[in-house]
Amino acid sequence: MPPPSDTVKVAIQWPGAFPKLMEIDQKKPLSAIIKEVSDGWSIIQNHEDLALQYAEGSGFYITEKNRNEIKNGAILRLTSSPTHTAQKLHERVQSSSMDVKLEALKDLAKSSRDITFAQEFINLDGIYLLTQMVESGTDKYQKLQKIMKLCFGDMLSYTLTAFVELMDHGIVSWDTFSVAFIKKIASFVNKSGMDTSILQRSLAILESMVLNSHDLYQKVAQEISIGQLIPHLQGTDQEIQTYAIAVINALFLKAPDVARQHYIEDRIDILDFPLSEMANILTQKQLRSIILTHVIRSQTAINNEMAHQLYVLQVLNFNLLEDRMMTKMDPQDQAQRDIIFELRRIAFDVEPDQNNLGGSIEKRKSMYTRDYKKLGFTNNVNPALDFTHTPPGMLALDNMLYFAKHHQDAYIRIVLENSSREDKHECPFGRSSIELTKMLCEILKVGELPSETCNDFHPMFFTHDRSFVEFFCICIQLLNKTWKEMRATSEDFNKVMQVVKEQIMRALTNKPSSLDQFKSRLQNLSYTEILKIRQSERMNQEDFQSRPILELKEKIQPEILELIKQQRLNRLVEGTCFRKLNSRRRQDKFWYCRLSPNHKVLHYGDLEESPQGEVPHDNLQDKLPVADIKAILTGKDCPHMKEKGALKQNKEVLELAFSIMYDSNCQLNFIAPDKHEYCIWTDGLNALLGKDMISDQTRHDMDTLLSMEIKLRLLDLENIQIPDAPPPIPKEPSNYDFVYDCN
């Protein structure tokens, strides 16, 4: 007979005693349970100074808040209470003995991961103590470095690790730290030859300071520049490179708009900048080149965390375009009108003062109107009105001017080619450029916050200082080429834009490593090729609508659905590694979850690092019976999506979030690695609960498998007997004289 739901069977350890097997009544106060256990072992120590904690896995303390998470079969340990432990460690870290201090800091770094202990240590002004040790410790032990360098490095590393763990709980505000502490942390980053673990923690602390406090951003920005972070990108340690780019991203994310523009853009003449701004621009160009050489094109494979940081940097670069994208053109602004005059001058080789050499006003207006029509503007009389819609606003005009100046031959050819065609067959350069700019902004999601889970960066955007506008230049030539291949007229404009978008999206799918490679892939995706691909996909996905076929689909659909269900459950049995996200996306927070082979229990537990394969059930200490699951929540309904983080939750994160609700007000929260894993897990969990699998992946799999099965059943197999068993493998030949050695 199973134990009552309010009772859990556990083992409890105490040093020097045999473990006890006992049942814990969850309705009974935790203090009473601890007293009962300590009395059983005749422990002299006051039971109020004792506590229970997990003996394996996380090692966290059991409290009234988390006691419901104890599972049957858990191994617990009777130990000193978090208050008592915090007091002891607080004393030991101030010991005059180096060995005692080092061991205390090591224990503190480990214990600080537990929020129960962290709260007690923080109440003792533990954070202040650690910051004082960092500020003064390096000077105090400077003389001992030569003879105790290893000890000193470990001591500082454990101190910073404990600090990071304590601050991760969000109990203490980041605004409380002094300039001296910031300077000291920055000095660890700026100093060459610093220990790797110290450098990692220091970069992580700086990133958190910038993300969590505007005041600290300004102070950190005064101590750390991009130029000082560049040497860390030139090394071979990918973790250090990742942390360095994370700090750069944090600085860009929190920087004022003007500073951000000056950091990255070089649209304005560099001679107009003060010396400091010139240095920023030159540093940014150097940064892109170094990231491309030492990170993207290095021999080391890019891991998920690095891919995410590169994606964030890519998004922040493109978001610099948002201001121009959302700026309307002022038809009365002469400087902006001069850009349109420049486009006309380059295209038709018109001298700037030619318009003032005689002729009536009406004649000049007629000449303007004729030329603006050839340039493909919708408003021939006043083309400035074409740029009053946002998006793309002035960004479209910026792109057109760059194309005209830096790809002048291609620009003139496109304009003159189209001006010589019949009116209905001309590809309007102006209108095309405006719509194309808007499309590219949508594809690259210009103006959106970076997702906390996305890793989708494109190497080619790191190969050029003006990657977006170069991207535009390639695509506008593609648009003109596709227009000619389609023999399009003005009525086909939207159709051409749809084809061009498909060409761009298909070329981006394989992540070209350079703009030239992207351009060559577009060459292979002509309109004819797109038609072939569409025809092939249409044939593969074609639904036969005749009555016999529909009846056959209805008959075999349950079989396919059961096949999909089994595949989902098998994937849950294999399990998935999930990332624990916080404001800094730290790399050492992983947990794994998998379904038992009998489909009755979910096994889960924390991991120190991302696993290379399946994690055995024995390594996952926590269990959740499937029978206890009450509901599956997704998206914004999940409890962990309602919590406030350092960065705003965006649509992509919401689309990957789901929660398992069990018992009373208990939940297991997930953020899937990607959309595919999200569909697998939500489908599998719904299947376990006897509910319908309603994900997009299920619909896709159903369509694919159903189409394949129908086509197989409709093959002309009359008078052909299909064997039940596979044919036997033939015997080996007596010799291999027939084999030709091409070497």
Short mmCIF file of N, CA, C and O in Angstrom, two decimals, residues 341-350 371 374-375 404 408 411-413 415-416:
data_model
loop_
_atom_site.label_atom_id
_atom_site.label_comp_id
_atom_site.label_asym_id
_atom_site.label_seq_id
_atom_site.Cartn_x
_atom_site.Cartn_y
_atom_site.Cartn_z
N PHE A 341 18.67 65.22 -54.57
CA PHE A 341 19.35 65.87 -55.71
C PHE A 341 20.63 65.11 -56.06
O PHE A 341 20.97 64.97 -57.25
N GLU A 342 21.34 64.61 -55.04
CA GLU A 342 22.58 63.86 -55.28
C GLU A 342 22.29 62.55 -56.01
O GLU A 342 23.05 62.14 -56.90
N LEU A 343 21.21 61.88 -55.65
CA LEU A 343 20.81 60.65 -56.36
C LEU A 343 20.55 60.95 -57.84
O LEU A 343 20.95 60.18 -58.72
N ARG A 344 19.89 62.07 -58.11
CA ARG A 344 19.60 62.48 -59.50
C ARG A 344 20.89 62.82 -60.24
O ARG A 344 21.08 62.43 -61.40
N ARG A 345 21.79 63.53 -59.54
CA ARG A 345 23.04 63.94 -60.19
C ARG A 345 23.88 62.73 -60.60
O ARG A 345 24.40 62.67 -61.72
N ILE A 346 24.02 61.75 -59.68
CA ILE A 346 24.85 60.58 -59.98
C ILE A 346 24.24 59.76 -61.11
O ILE A 346 24.95 59.26 -61.99
N ALA A 347 22.92 59.63 -61.10
CA ALA A 347 22.26 58.78 -62.11
C ALA A 347 22.33 59.38 -63.51
O ALA A 347 22.57 58.66 -64.49
N PHE A 348 22.14 60.70 -63.62
CA PHE A 348 22.03 61.31 -64.95
C PHE A 348 23.17 62.27 -65.25
O PHE A 348 23.11 63.01 -66.23
N ASP A 349 24.22 62.25 -64.38
CA ASP A 349 25.41 63.07 -64.60
C ASP A 349 25.05 64.53 -64.78
O ASP A 349 25.52 65.23 -65.68
N VAL A 350 24.16 65.03 -63.90
CA VAL A 350 23.72 66.42 -63.95
C VAL A 350 24.60 67.24 -63.02
O VAL A 350 24.80 66.87 -61.86
N ASP A 371 12.96 63.19 -64.37
CA ASP A 371 14.08 62.44 -63.79
C ASP A 371 13.65 61.64 -62.56
O ASP A 371 14.11 60.51 -62.34
N LYS A 374 12.01 58.54 -63.60
CA LYS A 374 13.00 57.54 -64.02
C LYS A 374 13.67 56.88 -62.81
O LYS A 374 14.04 55.70 -62.85
N LEU A 375 13.82 57.65 -61.73
CA LEU A 375 14.42 57.10 -60.51
C LEU A 375 13.45 56.19 -59.75
O LEU A 375 13.85 55.53 -58.79
N ALA A 404 24.35 54.42 -54.35
CA ALA A 404 24.69 55.29 -55.48
C ALA A 404 26.16 55.72 -55.43
O ALA A 404 26.82 55.84 -56.47
N GLN A 408 28.47 52.71 -57.71
CA GLN A 408 27.95 53.68 -58.67
C GLN A 408 27.60 53.04 -60.01
O GLN A 408 26.54 53.34 -60.59
N TYR A 411 24.40 51.12 -59.71
CA TYR A 411 23.28 52.06 -59.52
C TYR A 411 22.87 52.69 -60.84
O TYR A 411 21.68 52.71 -61.21
N ILE A 412 23.85 53.21 -61.58
CA ILE A 412 23.55 53.87 -62.85
C ILE A 412 22.93 52.87 -63.84
O ILE A 412 21.96 53.18 -64.55
N ARG A 413 23.49 51.64 -63.86
CA ARG A 413 22.96 50.62 -64.78
C ARG A 413 21.49 50.31 -64.47
O ARG A 413 20.67 50.22 -65.39
N VAL A 415 19.22 52.18 -62.91
CA VAL A 415 18.35 53.32 -63.21
C VAL A 415 18.16 53.48 -64.71
O VAL A 415 17.03 53.65 -65.21
N LEU A 416 19.27 53.42 -65.48
CA LEU A 416 19.17 53.63 -66.93
C LEU A 416 18.46 52.47 -67.61
O LEU A 416 17.70 52.67 -68.58
#
